[in-house]
Amino acid sequence: MDKRIFATKKDGRYQITVTDVGVYLSVWPSVNGGTSVSITAVIKDLTDRNLVDFDRDFISEVIREAVGTPVLLINVLPKKDGRYQITVTDSGVYLSVWPSANGGASVSKTAVIKDLTDRNLADFDRDFISEVIREALGTPVLLINVLPSKDGRYQITAMDAGIYLSVWPPVNSGSSVSKAVVIEDLTNQKLTDFDSELISSVIREATGTPVLVIDSGPSIQPAQSIRVKVDINRLEASIDLNILPDAPTATVSQLLDELKAVGVVYGIDEQALETLSKLRLATNFICARGVLACNGDNAYLKYYVDPDRQGRPDELEDGRVDFKEINSFLCVEKEQILVEKISPTAGIPGMDVYGEPLPALPGKDKRLPAGKNVIVVDDRRLYAAIDGHLHIFLDKRINVIPVIVIDGDVDYNTGNIDFKGSVIVRGTVQPNFCVKAGGNVEVSGAICGGTVEANSIIVRQGMNRGIIKARERLVINFIENATVYADEDVIVSDVIMNSQVFAGSRVIIEGRRGLVLGGRISAGELIRSVTVGNKLGVATELEVSLKPFLKDELIELRQQIKKDERLYTEMELSITYFRNQGVDNFSAEKKERYKKNEAEFNTLLNRIEETRQRIMNIESIIYSLKPGRIRVSGSIYPGTKISIGSSVKNIQDVLQYVSLYVQQGEIKFSSLR
């Protein structure tokens, strides 16, 4: 008896492995008609383990290949956002920026600017901030020099060892200490036994530390004195001290009385007075400091559409630059915020050493640069009133222009154009460049291998190679070696040669020659021309049917919406799982993942709605078509293939002045005379 081996059916299986490196997915195939692994089951298993940062398309690919080897699905190294630090020191304001890691978010320029403005720090260069963020070296970079211009100063003090000179350097382009002034001050106090070169060296180094310049005891003037000096800005009070050798040193109380006698009552440095009370000789010894008024910050404009981005090519992930995407036009959408005015601040008043307030100047206001087609809200924000592109004229007014006008060709000077409004091209569309418009497009020259997509399209000359997609109609002079799609009509004034032309309603070629030669012409309702083919019998196809290209699109859209609806169900499961856990209790990283998934979910929902609307539009067009017909007012030559609906006819003899139509399933023709 024959022994038969009956192979058993075996379902596919999968395994999820979590390691220090990441999360791996292994999938084994089904055997003998068993059930394949379900992507829904895998995703549910992952989300149950709180693993959500995965690529669904990649999971589908792993399941489809099912090779049984572990495939890295999720990199579990923690995502780390970039960070920054603002440090304020005596020398200025520094910005340190550290880069993101493992797909974390980079530091936001907007956040840095807000942080600076919240601290009343406004004198910074926004472009320089962008550069620091882009480099993200983690080292402090001087962003704002906050110190005012200040002259250098000196101080002469006498101790048991001799006469000391202290010199402090100038700040922010202030004047250095003058050697002549120091020498004059020393000689006025009858201190002459000094080295002029040493004084020059002390002034040059300006370390602020006392340096012995006369190593003998002070030659005290016969009369002792305590003299208070106040600088011209009333922000510093200093004391010149000269005490006789046999007299007691001045007490802190005496020094305070001297200060009050001239009206100095604010910012007194008691520690400095303690030091001074132990000296017999001192010059320019600072004992009181006022507070400088801080003027208010001027109003400035915060751009939500960066004007500096205009004309800059896009940088690709590998560092290369795409010179076809150079952002020649800053496109904006209706109700999009363009500019916000950050109001001026009042400033912070100061106080001089006399206790008198020093007023602060308020910051200057700035007008919003409102131009055409913009909306001003609360005199603070500027919004786009229409879809268009941003244009800033010489008078700094911001306008939103509904039409892009290109005076020359669409080439490397302009880059590709993608605009929600209408576009006028004075020249040609060069090879491999693209013009996409939400409105209409008019090309004064030709289309030479480029691509144009819009509602209605007018091409004054014609096209040689390239692709046109018109959501409404196309009007053109000639079409050669090209592909054209139009939802409604294609109107050609000269010839169509060796091209693929698909029109939802009509193709009309009735100009100077009205010739169709080679290629395939397809319309949903009517093809009308003067001449079709030639005496050499060049193969030419004319087809009138229910929009074959729209039917193909309809099939693709129906397939796409099924995929999107399945994906919608999977993502809804993941989002619901998140919400049931309580989003408010998530960590910052988990909240970020949730927001990302929610954004993808909403985008998918919008795409499904747009696809449904497009399906309804195509079905409406198809159902409204009239019976197909071809009209030729000149000659149809042999080599021409005629298709109307499901009926096909190959032309064997020359036909003239005919109208072709279908009757009882057969193509008939009648005379146009």
PDB file of N, CA and C in Angstrom, residues 262-342:
ATOM      1  N   VAL A 262      28.088 116.308  50.942  1.00  0.00           N
ATOM      2  CA  VAL A 262      27.942 116.738  49.545  1.00  0.00           C
ATOM      3  C   VAL A 262      26.693 116.140  48.911  1.00  0.00           C
ATOM      4  N   GLY A 263      25.890 115.419  49.699  1.00  0.00           N
ATOM      5  CA  GLY A 263      24.617 114.892  49.208  1.00  0.00           C
ATOM      6  C   GLY A 263      24.644 113.462  48.733  1.00  0.00           C
ATOM      7  N   VAL A 264      25.767 112.741  48.906  1.00  0.00           N
ATOM      8  CA  VAL A 264      25.839 111.343  48.446  1.00  0.00           C
ATOM      9  C   VAL A 264      25.186 110.460  49.502  1.00  0.00           C
ATOM     10  N   VAL A 265      24.048 109.848  49.152  1.00  0.00           N
ATOM     11  CA  VAL A 265      23.286 109.046  50.109  1.00  0.00           C
ATOM     12  C   VAL A 265      22.911 107.662  49.572  1.00  0.00           C
ATOM     13  N   TYR A 266      23.139 107.377  48.280  1.00  0.00           N
ATOM     14  CA  TYR A 266      22.668 106.124  47.674  1.00  0.00           C
ATOM     15  C   TYR A 266      23.862 105.321  47.162  1.00  0.00           C
ATOM     16  N   GLY A 267      23.755 104.019  47.327  1.00  0.00           N
ATOM     17  CA  GLY A 267      24.753 103.106  46.770  1.00  0.00           C
ATOM     18  C   GLY A 267      26.082 103.147  47.473  1.00  0.00           C
ATOM     19  N   ILE A 268      26.102 103.536  48.767  1.00  0.00           N
ATOM     20  CA  ILE A 268      27.362 103.658  49.501  1.00  0.00           C
ATOM     21  C   ILE A 268      27.916 102.266  49.803  1.00  0.00           C
ATOM     22  N   ASP A 269      29.196 102.088  49.492  1.00  0.00           N
ATOM     23  CA  ASP A 269      29.876 100.808  49.695  1.00  0.00           C
ATOM     24  C   ASP A 269      30.597 100.857  51.043  1.00  0.00           C
ATOM     25  N   GLU A 270      29.986 100.291  52.080  1.00  0.00           N
ATOM     26  CA  GLU A 270      30.556 100.369  53.426  1.00  0.00           C
ATOM     27  C   GLU A 270      31.853  99.574  53.539  1.00  0.00           C
ATOM     28  N   GLN A 271      31.980  98.498  52.766  1.00  0.00           N
ATOM     29  CA  GLN A 271      33.230  97.733  52.799  1.00  0.00           C
ATOM     30  C   GLN A 271      34.377  98.580  52.251  1.00  0.00           C
ATOM     31  N   ALA A 272      34.094  99.357  51.195  1.00  0.00           N
ATOM     32  CA  ALA A 272      35.119 100.259  50.659  1.00  0.00           C
ATOM     33  C   ALA A 272      35.514 101.306  51.691  1.00  0.00           C
ATOM     34  N   LEU A 273      34.529 101.810  52.462  1.00  0.00           N
ATOM     35  CA  LEU A 273      34.835 102.791  53.507  1.00  0.00           C
ATOM     36  C   LEU A 273      35.693 102.166  54.598  1.00  0.00           C
ATOM     37  N   GLU A 274      35.428 100.904  54.938  1.00  0.00           N
ATOM     38  CA  GLU A 274      36.251 100.211  55.928  1.00  0.00           C
ATOM     39  C   GLU A 274      37.708 100.162  55.462  1.00  0.00           C
ATOM     40  N   THR A 275      37.906  99.814  54.188  1.00  0.00           N
ATOM     41  CA  THR A 275      39.267  99.754  53.642  1.00  0.00           C
ATOM     42  C   THR A 275      39.914 101.129  53.653  1.00  0.00           C
ATOM     43  N   LEU A 276      39.148 102.135  53.260  1.00  0.00           N
ATOM     44  CA  LEU A 276      39.680 103.496  53.177  1.00  0.00           C
ATOM     45  C   LEU A 276      40.059 104.030  54.563  1.00  0.00           C
ATOM     46  N   SER A 277      39.332 103.588  55.591  1.00  0.00           N
ATOM     47  CA  SER A 277      39.605 104.087  56.948  1.00  0.00           C
ATOM     48  C   SER A 277      40.968 103.631  57.472  1.00  0.00           C
ATOM     49  N   LYS A 278      41.587 102.691  56.820  1.00  0.00           N
ATOM     50  CA  LYS A 278      42.894 102.193  57.250  1.00  0.00           C
ATOM     51  C   LYS A 278      44.040 102.833  56.476  1.00  0.00           C
ATOM     52  N   LEU A 279      43.699 103.696  55.496  1.00  0.00           N
ATOM     53  CA  LEU A 279      44.710 104.315  54.642  1.00  0.00           C
ATOM     54  C   LEU A 279      44.962 105.756  55.059  1.00  0.00           C
ATOM     55  N   ARG A 280      46.121 106.273  54.664  1.00  0.00           N
ATOM     56  CA  ARG A 280      46.428 107.689  54.878  1.00  0.00           C
ATOM     57  C   ARG A 280      46.419 108.467  53.570  1.00  0.00           C
ATOM     58  N   LEU A 281      46.669 107.766  52.481  1.00  0.00           N
ATOM     59  CA  LEU A 281      46.685 108.436  51.182  1.00  0.00           C
ATOM     60  C   LEU A 281      45.912 107.582  50.182  1.00  0.00           C
ATOM     61  N   ALA A 282      44.965 108.184  49.501  1.00  0.00           N
ATOM     62  CA  ALA A 282      44.198 107.476  48.464  1.00  0.00           C
ATOM     63  C   ALA A 282      43.682 108.484  47.448  1.00  0.00           C
ATOM     64  N   THR A 283      43.609 108.061  46.213  1.00  0.00           N
ATOM     65  CA  THR A 283      43.087 108.916  45.144  1.00  0.00           C
ATOM     66  C   THR A 283      42.079 108.109  44.331  1.00  0.00           C
ATOM     67  N   ASN A 284      40.946 108.729  44.034  1.00  0.00           N
ATOM     68  CA  ASN A 284      39.897 108.100  43.201  1.00  0.00           C
ATOM     69  C   ASN A 284      39.403 106.791  43.808  1.00  0.00           C
ATOM     70  N   PHE A 285      39.265 106.724  45.089  1.00  0.00           N
ATOM     71  CA  PHE A 285      38.788 105.517  45.770  1.00  0.00           C
ATOM     72  C   PHE A 285      37.258 105.507  45.723  1.00  0.00           C
ATOM     73  N   ILE A 286      36.684 104.567  44.909  1.00  0.00           N
ATOM     74  CA  ILE A 286      35.234 104.524  44.696  1.00  0.00           C
ATOM     75  C   ILE A 286      34.546 104.071  45.985  1.00  0.00           C
ATOM     76  N   CYS A 287      33.587 104.898  46.454  1.00  0.00           N
ATOM     77  CA  CYS A 287      32.877 104.597  47.698  1.00  0.00           C
ATOM     78  C   CYS A 287      31.367 104.488  47.528  1.00  0.00           C
ATOM     79  N   ALA A 288      30.852 104.866  46.393  1.00  0.00           N
ATOM     80  CA  ALA A 288      29.396 104.779  46.172  1.00  0.00           C
ATOM     81  C   ALA A 288      29.139 104.636  44.675  1.00  0.00           C
ATOM     82  N   ARG A 289      28.141 103.837  44.357  1.00  0.00           N
ATOM     83  CA  ARG A 289      27.770 103.637  42.947  1.00  0.00           C
ATOM     84  C   ARG A 289      26.254 103.724  42.808  1.00  0.00           C
ATOM     85  N   GLY A 290      25.821 104.455  41.792  1.00  0.00           N
ATOM     86  CA  GLY A 290      24.403 104.512  41.459  1.00  0.00           C
ATOM     87  C   GLY A 290      24.020 103.364  40.531  1.00  0.00           C
ATOM     88  N   VAL A 291      22.781 103.361  40.116  1.00  0.00           N
ATOM     89  CA  VAL A 291      22.261 102.333  39.200  1.00  0.00           C
ATOM     90  C   VAL A 291      21.867 103.006  37.897  1.00  0.00           C
ATOM     91  N   LEU A 292      22.445 102.529  36.822  1.00  0.00           N
ATOM     92  CA  LEU A 292      22.161 103.092  35.506  1.00  0.00           C
ATOM     93  C   LEU A 292      20.737 102.742  35.081  1.00  0.00           C
ATOM     94  N   ALA A 293      20.037 103.712  34.509  1.00  0.00           N
ATOM     95  CA  ALA A 293      18.692 103.448  33.986  1.00  0.00           C
ATOM     96  C   ALA A 293      18.780 102.498  32.792  1.00  0.00           C
ATOM     97  N   CYS A 294      17.827 101.588  32.703  1.00  0.00           N
ATOM     98  CA  CYS A 294      17.761 100.641  31.577  1.00  0.00           C
ATOM     99  C   CYS A 294      16.627 101.067  30.660  1.00  0.00           C
ATOM    100  N   ASN A 295      16.999 101.615  29.515  1.00  0.00           N
ATOM    101  CA  ASN A 295      15.984 102.085  28.586  1.00  0.00           C
ATOM    102  C   ASN A 295      15.130 100.929  28.082  1.00  0.00           C
ATOM    103  N   GLY A 296      13.895 101.240  27.727  1.00  0.00           N
ATOM    104  CA  GLY A 296      12.981 100.219  27.227  1.00  0.00           C
ATOM    105  C   GLY A 296      13.410  99.674  25.876  1.00  0.00           C
ATOM    106  N   ASP A 297      12.984  98.463  25.580  1.00  0.00           N
ATOM    107  CA  ASP A 297      13.282  97.836  24.284  1.00  0.00           C
ATOM    108  C   ASP A 297      12.322  98.364  23.231  1.00  0.00           C
ATOM    109  N   ASN A 298      12.856  98.596  22.048  1.00  0.00           N
ATOM    110  CA  ASN A 298      12.007  99.016  20.942  1.00  0.00           C
ATOM    111  C   ASN A 298      11.105  97.866  20.495  1.00  0.00           C
ATOM    112  N   ALA A 299       9.968  98.220  19.978  1.00  0.00           N
ATOM    113  CA  ALA A 299       9.096  97.203  19.385  1.00  0.00           C
ATOM    114  C   ALA A 299       9.809  96.576  18.187  1.00  0.00           C
ATOM    115  N   TYR A 300       9.544  95.315  17.940  1.00  0.00           N
ATOM    116  CA  TYR A 300      10.118  94.668  16.760  1.00  0.00           C
ATOM    117  C   TYR A 300       9.091  93.698  16.182  1.00  0.00           C
ATOM    118  N   LEU A 301       9.351  93.289  14.969  1.00  0.00           N
ATOM    119  CA  LEU A 301       8.427  92.411  14.253  1.00  0.00           C
ATOM    120  C   LEU A 301       8.941  90.975  14.300  1.00  0.00           C
ATOM    121  N   LYS A 302       8.065  90.087  14.711  1.00  0.00           N
ATOM    122  CA  LYS A 302       8.378  88.663  14.732  1.00  0.00           C
ATOM    123  C   LYS A 302       7.721  88.027  13.503  1.00  0.00           C
ATOM    124  N   TYR A 303       8.537  87.559  12.565  1.00  0.00           N
ATOM    125  CA  TYR A 303       8.031  86.991  11.318  1.00  0.00           C
ATOM    126  C   TYR A 303       7.770  85.494  11.498  1.00  0.00           C
ATOM    127  N   TYR A 304       6.573  85.072  11.139  1.00  0.00           N
ATOM    128  CA  TYR A 304       6.245  83.653  11.157  1.00  0.00           C
ATOM    129  C   TYR A 304       6.558  83.006   9.812  1.00  0.00           C
ATOM    130  N   VAL A 305       6.771  83.831   8.794  1.00  0.00           N
ATOM    131  CA  VAL A 305       7.290  83.380   7.506  1.00  0.00           C
ATOM    132  C   VAL A 305       8.617  84.088   7.331  1.00  0.00           C
ATOM    133  N   ASP A 306       9.702  83.350   7.353  1.00  0.00           N
ATOM    134  CA  ASP A 306      11.033  83.950   7.373  1.00  0.00           C
ATOM    135  C   ASP A 306      11.358  84.569   6.020  1.00  0.00           C
ATOM    136  N   PRO A 307      11.462  85.898   5.911  1.00  0.00           N
ATOM    137  CA  PRO A 307      11.780  86.523   4.616  1.00  0.00           C
ATOM    138  C   PRO A 307      13.150  86.106   4.104  1.00  0.00           C
ATOM    139  N   ASP A 308      14.077  85.775   5.004  1.00  0.00           N
ATOM    140  CA  ASP A 308      15.424  85.405   4.586  1.00  0.00           C
ATOM    141  C   ASP A 308      15.459  84.041   3.905  1.00  0.00           C
ATOM    142  N   ARG A 309      14.366  83.273   4.043  1.00  0.00           N
ATOM    143  CA  ARG A 309      14.316  81.954   3.404  1.00  0.00           C
ATOM    144  C   ARG A 309      14.113  82.074   1.899  1.00  0.00           C
ATOM    145  N   GLN A 310      13.624  83.231   1.450  1.00  0.00           N
ATOM    146  CA  GLN A 310      13.354  83.415   0.024  1.00  0.00           C
ATOM    147  C   GLN A 310      14.661  83.353  -0.763  1.00  0.00           C
ATOM    148  N   GLY A 311      14.640  82.556  -1.810  1.00  0.00           N
ATOM    149  CA  GLY A 311      15.822  82.441  -2.657  1.00  0.00           C
ATOM    150  C   GLY A 311      16.856  81.457  -2.160  1.00  0.00           C
ATOM    151  N   ARG A 312      16.606  80.812  -1.007  1.00  0.00           N
ATOM    152  CA  ARG A 312      17.550  79.826  -0.484  1.00  0.00           C
ATOM    153  C   ARG A 312      17.127  78.425  -0.910  1.00  0.00           C
ATOM    154  N   PRO A 313      18.040  77.638  -1.480  1.00  0.00           N
ATOM    155  CA  PRO A 313      17.662  76.273  -1.877  1.00  0.00           C
ATOM    156  C   PRO A 313      17.458  75.381  -0.670  1.00  0.00           C
ATOM    157  N   ASP A 314      16.617  74.364  -0.837  1.00  0.00           N
ATOM    158  CA  ASP A 314      16.376  73.403   0.235  1.00  0.00           C
ATOM    159  C   ASP A 314      17.592  72.504   0.401  1.00  0.00           C
ATOM    160  N   GLU A 315      17.936  72.228   1.663  1.00  0.00           N
ATOM    161  CA  GLU A 315      19.042  71.318   1.954  1.00  0.00           C
ATOM    162  C   GLU A 315      18.486  69.930   2.204  1.00  0.00           C
ATOM    163  N   LEU A 316      19.032  68.935   1.497  1.00  0.00           N
ATOM    164  CA  LEU A 316      18.575  67.565   1.620  1.00  0.00           C
ATOM    165  C   LEU A 316      19.175  66.923   2.866  1.00  0.00           C
ATOM    166  N   GLU A 317      18.648  65.755   3.254  1.00  0.00           N
ATOM    167  CA  GLU A 317      19.095  65.090   4.480  1.00  0.00           C
ATOM    168  C   GLU A 317      20.568  64.719   4.422  1.00  0.00           C
ATOM    169  N   ASP A 318      21.084  64.429   3.234  1.00  0.00           N
ATOM    170  CA  ASP A 318      22.491  64.032   3.130  1.00  0.00           C
ATOM    171  C   ASP A 318      23.424  65.225   2.986  1.00  0.00           C
ATOM    172  N   GLY A 319      22.875  66.442   3.134  1.00  0.00           N
ATOM    173  CA  GLY A 319      23.711  67.639   3.082  1.00  0.00           C
ATOM    174  C   GLY A 319      23.768  68.291   1.712  1.00  0.00           C
ATOM    175  N   ARG A 320      23.321  67.583   0.674  1.00  0.00           N
ATOM    176  CA  ARG A 320      23.309  68.191  -0.659  1.00  0.00           C
ATOM    177  C   ARG A 320      22.211  69.254  -0.748  1.00  0.00           C
ATOM    178  N   VAL A 321      22.311  70.089  -1.767  1.00  0.00           N
ATOM    179  CA  VAL A 321      21.360  71.187  -1.946  1.00  0.00           C
ATOM    180  C   VAL A 321      20.575  70.959  -3.222  1.00  0.00           C
ATOM    181  N   ASP A 322      19.244  71.105  -3.133  1.00  0.00           N
ATOM    182  CA  ASP A 322      18.370  70.953  -4.295  1.00  0.00           C
ATOM    183  C   ASP A 322      18.147  72.320  -4.923  1.00  0.00           C
ATOM    184  N   PHE A 323      18.857  72.597  -6.010  1.00  0.00           N
ATOM    185  CA  PHE A 323      18.780  73.910  -6.636  1.00  0.00           C
ATOM    186  C   PHE A 323      17.514  74.086  -7.474  1.00  0.00           C
ATOM    187  N   LYS A 324      16.674  73.049  -7.540  1.00  0.00           N
ATOM    188  CA  LYS A 324      15.378  73.224  -8.188  1.00  0.00           C
ATOM    189  C   LYS A 324      14.322  73.707  -7.203  1.00  0.00           C
ATOM    190  N   GLU A 325      14.647  73.605  -5.909  1.00  0.00           N
ATOM    191  CA  GLU A 325      13.726  74.075  -4.872  1.00  0.00           C
ATOM    192  C   GLU A 325      14.403  75.230  -4.134  1.00  0.00           C
ATOM    193  N   ILE A 326      14.338  76.420  -4.723  1.00  0.00           N
ATOM    194  CA  ILE A 326      15.075  77.556  -4.143  1.00  0.00           C
ATOM    195  C   ILE A 326      14.138  78.567  -3.494  1.00  0.00           C
ATOM    196  N   ASN A 327      12.852  78.224  -3.353  1.00  0.00           N
ATOM    197  CA  ASN A 327      11.910  79.083  -2.628  1.00  0.00           C
ATOM    198  C   ASN A 327      11.908  80.515  -3.166  1.00  0.00           C
ATOM    199  N   SER A 328      11.754  80.630  -4.479  1.00  0.00           N
ATOM    200  CA  SER A 328      11.710  81.963  -5.080  1.00  0.00           C
ATOM    201  C   SER A 328      10.531  82.768  -4.562  1.00  0.00           C
ATOM    202  N   PHE A 329       9.481  82.078  -4.166  1.00  0.00           N
ATOM    203  CA  PHE A 329       8.281  82.757  -3.680  1.00  0.00           C
ATOM    204  C   PHE A 329       7.877  82.153  -2.341  1.00  0.00           C
ATOM    205  N   LEU A 330       7.608  83.021  -1.376  1.00  0.00           N
ATOM    206  CA  LEU A 330       7.182  82.578  -0.049  1.00  0.00           C
ATOM    207  C   LEU A 330       5.664  82.437  -0.056  1.00  0.00           C
ATOM    208  N   CYS A 331       5.196  81.236  -0.257  1.00  0.00           N
ATOM    209  CA  CYS A 331       3.760  81.000  -0.390  1.00  0.00           C
ATOM    210  C   CYS A 331       3.101  80.909   0.983  1.00  0.00           C
ATOM    211  N   VAL A 332       1.944  81.550   1.098  1.00  0.00           N
ATOM    212  CA  VAL A 332       1.202  81.540   2.360  1.00  0.00           C
ATOM    213  C   VAL A 332      -0.253  81.195   2.065  1.00  0.00           C
ATOM    214  N   GLU A 333      -0.960  80.774   3.120  1.00  0.00           N
ATOM    215  CA  GLU A 333      -2.361  80.391   2.984  1.00  0.00           C
ATOM    216  C   GLU A 333      -3.260  81.403   3.670  1.00  0.00           C
ATOM    217  N   LYS A 334      -4.492  81.435   3.237  1.00  0.00           N
ATOM    218  CA  LYS A 334      -5.478  82.340   3.817  1.00  0.00           C
ATOM    219  C   LYS A 334      -5.590  82.100   5.326  1.00  0.00           C
ATOM    220  N   GLU A 335      -5.639  83.202   6.084  1.00  0.00           N
ATOM    221  CA  GLU A 335      -5.754  83.221   7.545  1.00  0.00           C
ATOM    222  C   GLU A 335      -4.478  82.753   8.248  1.00  0.00           C
ATOM    223  N   GLN A 336      -3.388  82.575   7.506  1.00  0.00           N
ATOM    224  CA  GLN A 336      -2.112  82.239   8.132  1.00  0.00           C
ATOM    225  C   GLN A 336      -1.496  83.485   8.750  1.00  0.00           C
ATOM    226  N   ILE A 337      -0.983  83.362   9.979  1.00  0.00           N
ATOM    227  CA  ILE A 337      -0.336  84.508  10.616  1.00  0.00           C
ATOM    228  C   ILE A 337       1.002  84.761   9.934  1.00  0.00           C
ATOM    229  N   LEU A 338       1.256  86.025   9.634  1.00  0.00           N
ATOM    230  CA  LEU A 338       2.474  86.406   8.933  1.00  0.00           C
ATOM    231  C   LEU A 338       3.474  87.082   9.862  1.00  0.00           C
ATOM    232  N   VAL A 339       2.973  88.074  10.604  1.00  0.00           N
ATOM    233  CA  VAL A 339       3.857  88.893  11.433  1.00  0.00           C
ATOM    234  C   VAL A 339       3.145  89.224  12.738  1.00  0.00           C
ATOM    235  N   GLU A 340       3.922  89.260  13.814  1.00  0.00           N
ATOM    236  CA  GLU A 340       3.406  89.724  15.092  1.00  0.00           C
ATOM    237  C   GLU A 340       4.322  90.823  15.612  1.00  0.00           C
ATOM    238  N   LYS A 341       3.715  91.911  16.075  1.00  0.00           N
ATOM    239  CA  LYS A 341       4.511  92.998  16.642  1.00  0.00           C
ATOM    240  C   LYS A 341       4.687  92.755  18.130  1.00  0.00           C
ATOM    241  N   ILE A 342       5.939  92.693  18.562  1.00  0.00           N
ATOM    242  CA  ILE A 342       6.250  92.591  19.988  1.00  0.00           C
ATOM    243  C   ILE A 342       6.340  94.029  20.512  1.00  0.00           C
TER     244      ILE A 342
END
